[in-house]
PDB file of C-alpha atoms in Angstrom:
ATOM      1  CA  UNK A   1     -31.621  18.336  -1.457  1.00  0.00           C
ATOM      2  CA  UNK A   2     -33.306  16.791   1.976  1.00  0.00           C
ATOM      3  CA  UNK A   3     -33.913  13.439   2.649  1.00  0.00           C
ATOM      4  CA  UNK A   4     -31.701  12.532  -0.975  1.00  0.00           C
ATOM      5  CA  UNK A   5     -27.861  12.419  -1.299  1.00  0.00           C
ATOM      6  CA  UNK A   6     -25.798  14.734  -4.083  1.00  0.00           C
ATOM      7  CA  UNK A   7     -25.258  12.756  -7.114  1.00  0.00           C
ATOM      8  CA  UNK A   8     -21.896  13.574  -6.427  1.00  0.00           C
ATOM      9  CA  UNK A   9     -21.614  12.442  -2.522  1.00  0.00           C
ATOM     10  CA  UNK A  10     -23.145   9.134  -3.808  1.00  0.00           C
ATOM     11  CA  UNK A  11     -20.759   8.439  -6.504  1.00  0.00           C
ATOM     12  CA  UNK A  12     -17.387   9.346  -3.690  1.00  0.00           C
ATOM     13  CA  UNK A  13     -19.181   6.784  -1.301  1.00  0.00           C
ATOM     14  CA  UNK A  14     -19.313   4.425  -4.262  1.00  0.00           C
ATOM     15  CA  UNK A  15     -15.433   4.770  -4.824  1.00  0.00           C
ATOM     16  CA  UNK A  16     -14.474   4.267  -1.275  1.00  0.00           C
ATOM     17  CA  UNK A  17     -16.525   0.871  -1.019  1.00  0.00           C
ATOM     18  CA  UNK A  18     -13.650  -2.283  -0.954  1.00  0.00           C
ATOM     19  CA  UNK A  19     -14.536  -5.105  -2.788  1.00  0.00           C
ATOM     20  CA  UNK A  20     -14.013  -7.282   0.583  1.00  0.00           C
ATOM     21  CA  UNK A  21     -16.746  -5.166   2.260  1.00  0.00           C
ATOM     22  CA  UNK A  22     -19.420  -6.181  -0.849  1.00  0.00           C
ATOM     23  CA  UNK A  23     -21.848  -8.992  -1.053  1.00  0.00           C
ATOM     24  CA  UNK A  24     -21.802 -10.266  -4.380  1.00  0.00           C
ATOM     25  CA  UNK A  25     -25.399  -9.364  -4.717  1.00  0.00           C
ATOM     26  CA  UNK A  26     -24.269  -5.456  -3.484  1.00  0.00           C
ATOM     27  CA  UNK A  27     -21.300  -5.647  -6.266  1.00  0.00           C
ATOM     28  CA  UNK A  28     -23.739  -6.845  -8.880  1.00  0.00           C
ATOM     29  CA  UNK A  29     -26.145  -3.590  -7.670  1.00  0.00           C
ATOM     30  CA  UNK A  30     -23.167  -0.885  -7.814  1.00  0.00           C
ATOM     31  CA  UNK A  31     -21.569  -2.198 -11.191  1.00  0.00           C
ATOM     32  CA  UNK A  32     -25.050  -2.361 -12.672  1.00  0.00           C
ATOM     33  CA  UNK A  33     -26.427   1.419 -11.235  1.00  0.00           C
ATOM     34  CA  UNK A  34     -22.790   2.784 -12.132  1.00  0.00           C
ATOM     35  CA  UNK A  35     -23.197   0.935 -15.733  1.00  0.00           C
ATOM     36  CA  UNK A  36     -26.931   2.254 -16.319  1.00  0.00           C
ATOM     37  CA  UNK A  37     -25.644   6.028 -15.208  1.00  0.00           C
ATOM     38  CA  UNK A  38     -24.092   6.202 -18.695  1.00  0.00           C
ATOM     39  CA  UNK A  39     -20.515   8.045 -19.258  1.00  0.00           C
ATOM     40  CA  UNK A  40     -19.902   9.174 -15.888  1.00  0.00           C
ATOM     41  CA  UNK A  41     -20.612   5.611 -14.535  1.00  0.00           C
ATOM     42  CA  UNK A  42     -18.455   3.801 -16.592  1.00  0.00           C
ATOM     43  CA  UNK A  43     -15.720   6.424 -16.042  1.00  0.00           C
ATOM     44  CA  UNK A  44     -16.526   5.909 -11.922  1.00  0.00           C
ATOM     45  CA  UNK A  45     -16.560   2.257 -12.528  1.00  0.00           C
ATOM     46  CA  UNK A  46     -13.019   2.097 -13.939  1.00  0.00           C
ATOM     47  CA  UNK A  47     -11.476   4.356 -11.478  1.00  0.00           C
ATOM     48  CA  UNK A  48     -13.058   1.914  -8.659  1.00  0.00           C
ATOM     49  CA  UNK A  49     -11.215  -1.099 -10.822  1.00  0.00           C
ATOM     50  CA  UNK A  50      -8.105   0.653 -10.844  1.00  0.00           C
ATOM     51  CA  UNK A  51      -8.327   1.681  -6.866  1.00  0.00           C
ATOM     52  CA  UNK A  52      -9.101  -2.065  -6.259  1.00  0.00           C
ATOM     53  CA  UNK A  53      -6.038  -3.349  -8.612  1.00  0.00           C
ATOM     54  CA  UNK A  54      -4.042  -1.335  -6.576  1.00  0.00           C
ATOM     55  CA  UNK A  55      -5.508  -2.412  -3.108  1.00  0.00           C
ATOM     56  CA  UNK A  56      -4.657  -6.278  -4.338  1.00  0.00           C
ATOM     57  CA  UNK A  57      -1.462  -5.161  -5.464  1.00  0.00           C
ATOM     58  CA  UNK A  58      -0.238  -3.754  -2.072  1.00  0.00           C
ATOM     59  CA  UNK A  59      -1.801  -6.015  -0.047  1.00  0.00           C
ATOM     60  CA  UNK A  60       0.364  -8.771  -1.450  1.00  0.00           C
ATOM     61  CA  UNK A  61       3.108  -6.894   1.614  1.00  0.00           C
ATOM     62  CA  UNK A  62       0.623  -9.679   3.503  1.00  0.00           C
ATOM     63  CA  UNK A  63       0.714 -12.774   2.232  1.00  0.00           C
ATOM     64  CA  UNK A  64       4.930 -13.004   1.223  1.00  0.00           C
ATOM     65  CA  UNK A  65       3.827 -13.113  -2.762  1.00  0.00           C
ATOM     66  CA  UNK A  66       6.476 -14.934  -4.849  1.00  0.00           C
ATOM     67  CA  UNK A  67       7.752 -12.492  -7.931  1.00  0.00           C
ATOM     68  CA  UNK A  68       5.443 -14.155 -10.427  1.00  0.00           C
ATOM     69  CA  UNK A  69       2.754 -12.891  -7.531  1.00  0.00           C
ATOM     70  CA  UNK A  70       3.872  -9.300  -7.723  1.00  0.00           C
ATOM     71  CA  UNK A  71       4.454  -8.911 -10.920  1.00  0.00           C
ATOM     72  CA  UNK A  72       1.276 -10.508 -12.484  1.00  0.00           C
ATOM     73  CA  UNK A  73      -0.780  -8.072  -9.875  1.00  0.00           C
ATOM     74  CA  UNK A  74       1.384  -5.238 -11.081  1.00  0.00           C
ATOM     75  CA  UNK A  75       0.742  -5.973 -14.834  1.00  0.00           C
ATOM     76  CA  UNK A  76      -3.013  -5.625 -14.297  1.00  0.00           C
ATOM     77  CA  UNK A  77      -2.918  -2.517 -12.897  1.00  0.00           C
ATOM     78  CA  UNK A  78      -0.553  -0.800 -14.609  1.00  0.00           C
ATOM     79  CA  UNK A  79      -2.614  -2.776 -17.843  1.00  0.00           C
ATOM     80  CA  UNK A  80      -6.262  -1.792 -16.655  1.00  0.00           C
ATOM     81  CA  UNK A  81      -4.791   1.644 -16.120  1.00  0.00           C
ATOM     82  CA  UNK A  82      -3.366   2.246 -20.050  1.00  0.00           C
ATOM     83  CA  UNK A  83      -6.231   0.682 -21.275  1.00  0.00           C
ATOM     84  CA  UNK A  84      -8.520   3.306 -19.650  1.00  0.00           C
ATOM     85  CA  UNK A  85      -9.346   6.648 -21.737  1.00  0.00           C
ATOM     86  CA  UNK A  86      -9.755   8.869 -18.104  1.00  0.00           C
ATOM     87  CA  UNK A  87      -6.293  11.080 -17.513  1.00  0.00           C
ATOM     88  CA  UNK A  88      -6.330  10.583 -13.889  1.00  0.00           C
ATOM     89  CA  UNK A  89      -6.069   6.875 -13.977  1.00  0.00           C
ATOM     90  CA  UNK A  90      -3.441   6.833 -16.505  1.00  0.00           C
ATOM     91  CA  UNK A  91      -1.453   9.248 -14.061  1.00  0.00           C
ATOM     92  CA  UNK A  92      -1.876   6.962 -11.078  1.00  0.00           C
ATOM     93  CA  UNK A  93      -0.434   4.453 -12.401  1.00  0.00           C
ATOM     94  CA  UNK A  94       2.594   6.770 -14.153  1.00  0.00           C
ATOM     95  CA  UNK A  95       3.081   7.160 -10.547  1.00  0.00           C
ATOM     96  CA  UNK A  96       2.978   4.093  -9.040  1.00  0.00           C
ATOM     97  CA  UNK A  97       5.472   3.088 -11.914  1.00  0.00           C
ATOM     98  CA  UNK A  98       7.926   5.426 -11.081  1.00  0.00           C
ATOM     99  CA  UNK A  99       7.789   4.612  -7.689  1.00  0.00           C
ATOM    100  CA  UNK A 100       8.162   1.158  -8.187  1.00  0.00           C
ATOM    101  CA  UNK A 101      11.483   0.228  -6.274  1.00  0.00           C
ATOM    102  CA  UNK A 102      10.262   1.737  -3.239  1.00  0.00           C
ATOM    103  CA  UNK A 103       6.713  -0.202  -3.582  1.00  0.00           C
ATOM    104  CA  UNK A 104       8.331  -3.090  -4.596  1.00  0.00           C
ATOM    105  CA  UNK A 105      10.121  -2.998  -1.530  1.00  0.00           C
ATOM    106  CA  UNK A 106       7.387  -2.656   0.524  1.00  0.00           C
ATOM    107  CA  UNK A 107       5.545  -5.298  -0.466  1.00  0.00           C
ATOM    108  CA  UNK A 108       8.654  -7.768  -0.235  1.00  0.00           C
ATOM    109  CA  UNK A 109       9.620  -6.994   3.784  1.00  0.00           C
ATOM    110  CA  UNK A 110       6.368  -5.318   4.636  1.00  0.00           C
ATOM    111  CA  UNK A 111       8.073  -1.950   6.229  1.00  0.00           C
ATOM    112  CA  UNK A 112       7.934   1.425   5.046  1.00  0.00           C
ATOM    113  CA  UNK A 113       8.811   4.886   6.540  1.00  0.00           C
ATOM    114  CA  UNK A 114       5.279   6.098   7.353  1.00  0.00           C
ATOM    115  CA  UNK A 115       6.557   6.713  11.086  1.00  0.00           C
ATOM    116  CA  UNK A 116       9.273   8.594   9.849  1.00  0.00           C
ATOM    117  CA  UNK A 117       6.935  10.511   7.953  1.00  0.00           C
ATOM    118  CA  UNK A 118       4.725  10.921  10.663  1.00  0.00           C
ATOM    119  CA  UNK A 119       7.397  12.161  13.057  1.00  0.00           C
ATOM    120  CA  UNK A 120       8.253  14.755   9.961  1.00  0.00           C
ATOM    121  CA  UNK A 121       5.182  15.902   9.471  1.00  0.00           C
ATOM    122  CA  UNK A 122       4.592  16.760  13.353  1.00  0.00           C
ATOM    123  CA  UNK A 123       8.205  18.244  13.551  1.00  0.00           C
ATOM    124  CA  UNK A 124       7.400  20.828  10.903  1.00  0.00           C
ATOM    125  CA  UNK A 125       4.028  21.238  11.999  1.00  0.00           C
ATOM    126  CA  UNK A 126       5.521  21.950  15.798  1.00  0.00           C
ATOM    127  CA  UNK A 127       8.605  24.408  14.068  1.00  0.00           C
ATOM    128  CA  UNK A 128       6.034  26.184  12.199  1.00  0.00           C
ATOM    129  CA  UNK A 129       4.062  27.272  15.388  1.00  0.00           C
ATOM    130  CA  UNK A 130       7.262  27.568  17.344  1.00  0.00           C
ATOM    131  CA  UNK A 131       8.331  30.458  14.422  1.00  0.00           C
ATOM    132  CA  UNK A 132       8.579  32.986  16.787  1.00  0.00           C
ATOM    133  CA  UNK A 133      10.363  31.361  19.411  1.00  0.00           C
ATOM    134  CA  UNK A 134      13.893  33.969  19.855  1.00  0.00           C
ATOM    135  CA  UNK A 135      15.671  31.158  21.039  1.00  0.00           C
ATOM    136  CA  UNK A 136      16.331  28.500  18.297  1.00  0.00           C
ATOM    137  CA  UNK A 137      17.306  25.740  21.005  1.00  0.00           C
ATOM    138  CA  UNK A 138      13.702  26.007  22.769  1.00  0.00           C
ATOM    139  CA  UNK A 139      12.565  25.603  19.490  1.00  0.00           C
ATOM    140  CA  UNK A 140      14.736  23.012  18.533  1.00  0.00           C
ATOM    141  CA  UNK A 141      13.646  21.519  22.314  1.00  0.00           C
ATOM    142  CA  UNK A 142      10.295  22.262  21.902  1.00  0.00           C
ATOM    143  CA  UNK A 143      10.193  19.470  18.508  1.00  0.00           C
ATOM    144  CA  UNK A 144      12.472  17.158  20.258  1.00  0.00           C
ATOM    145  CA  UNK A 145       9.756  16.689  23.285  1.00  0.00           C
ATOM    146  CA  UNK A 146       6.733  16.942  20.897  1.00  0.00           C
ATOM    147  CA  UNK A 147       8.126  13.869  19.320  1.00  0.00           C
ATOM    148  CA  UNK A 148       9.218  11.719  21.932  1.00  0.00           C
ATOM    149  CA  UNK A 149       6.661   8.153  22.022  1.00  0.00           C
ATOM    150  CA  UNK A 150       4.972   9.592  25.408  1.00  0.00           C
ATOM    151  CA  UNK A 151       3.826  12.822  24.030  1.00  0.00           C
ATOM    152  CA  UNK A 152       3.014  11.045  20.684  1.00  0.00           C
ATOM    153  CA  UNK A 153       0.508   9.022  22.996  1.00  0.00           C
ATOM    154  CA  UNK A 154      -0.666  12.138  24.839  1.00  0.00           C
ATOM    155  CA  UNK A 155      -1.109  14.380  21.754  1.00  0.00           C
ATOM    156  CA  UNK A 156      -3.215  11.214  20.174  1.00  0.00           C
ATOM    157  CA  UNK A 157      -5.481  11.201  23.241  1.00  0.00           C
ATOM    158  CA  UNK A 158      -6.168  14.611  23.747  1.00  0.00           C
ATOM    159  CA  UNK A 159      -7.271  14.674  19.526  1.00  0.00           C
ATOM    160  CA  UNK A 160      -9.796  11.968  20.885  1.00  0.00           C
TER     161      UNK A 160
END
């Protein structure tokens, strides 16, 4: 198709719009196309719903939300979520229930272990090109000095 977007490009850009980033006017325009495309719409339209329940509910981290806060965000999510018929939905938020502690705690201090994660995910990355090093301590060396803060910097510069 030239000069026109896949129906199905269009409807991922749709989903990846915030709410924050919308004129009222452009929310009224993408709820009412998404409404008039019949099934698949409304089924795009209440994914979207669910993504932005989810956005308010973890950006409470931000604004040091009381309980009632938290938990009145958390009921309409996990409540939007039930209510909806599509499978994927329902599973989100089966998983954002059963990671609840650890959300919960992230939303109360405003830390998580995303650089811990990071630093995991290079360190295997780094031992699975190493593999054929003979000597297990330059390998072992070799994800030591990848992860240090300076070669962090480096390695993010040189991606530029």
């Amino acid at each position: 198709m030239v000069g026109r977007l896949h129906p199905e490009w269009k409807a991922r850009r749709r989903l990846l719009r915030n709410r924050e980033d919308l004129t009222d006017d452009q929310f009224a325009t993408m709820r009412n196309t998404l409404l008039g495309e019949g099934k698949i719409g409304q089924t795009l339209l209440t994914a979207w719903i669910a993504k932005e329940n989810l956005r308010t509910l973890l950006a409470l981290a931000r604004t040091g939300a009381d309980r009632n806060q938290v938990g009145n965000a958390r009921w309409r999510f996990l409540t939007w979520c039930a209510d909806s018929d599509i499978p994927e939905v329902r599973q989100l938020a089966t998983t954002v229930n059963r990671w609840w502690p650890e959300i919960a705690a992230f939303i109360h201090t405003g830390h998580s272990n995303a650089k811990s994660e990071g630093n995991n995910r290079v360190i295997k990355l780094i031992a699975r090109n190493a593999f054929g090093f003979r000597n297990p301590a330059n390998q072992r060396l070799r994800t030591r000095c990848v992860t240090t803060r300076r070669a962090r910097g480096h390695l993010r510069t040189a991606q530029l």
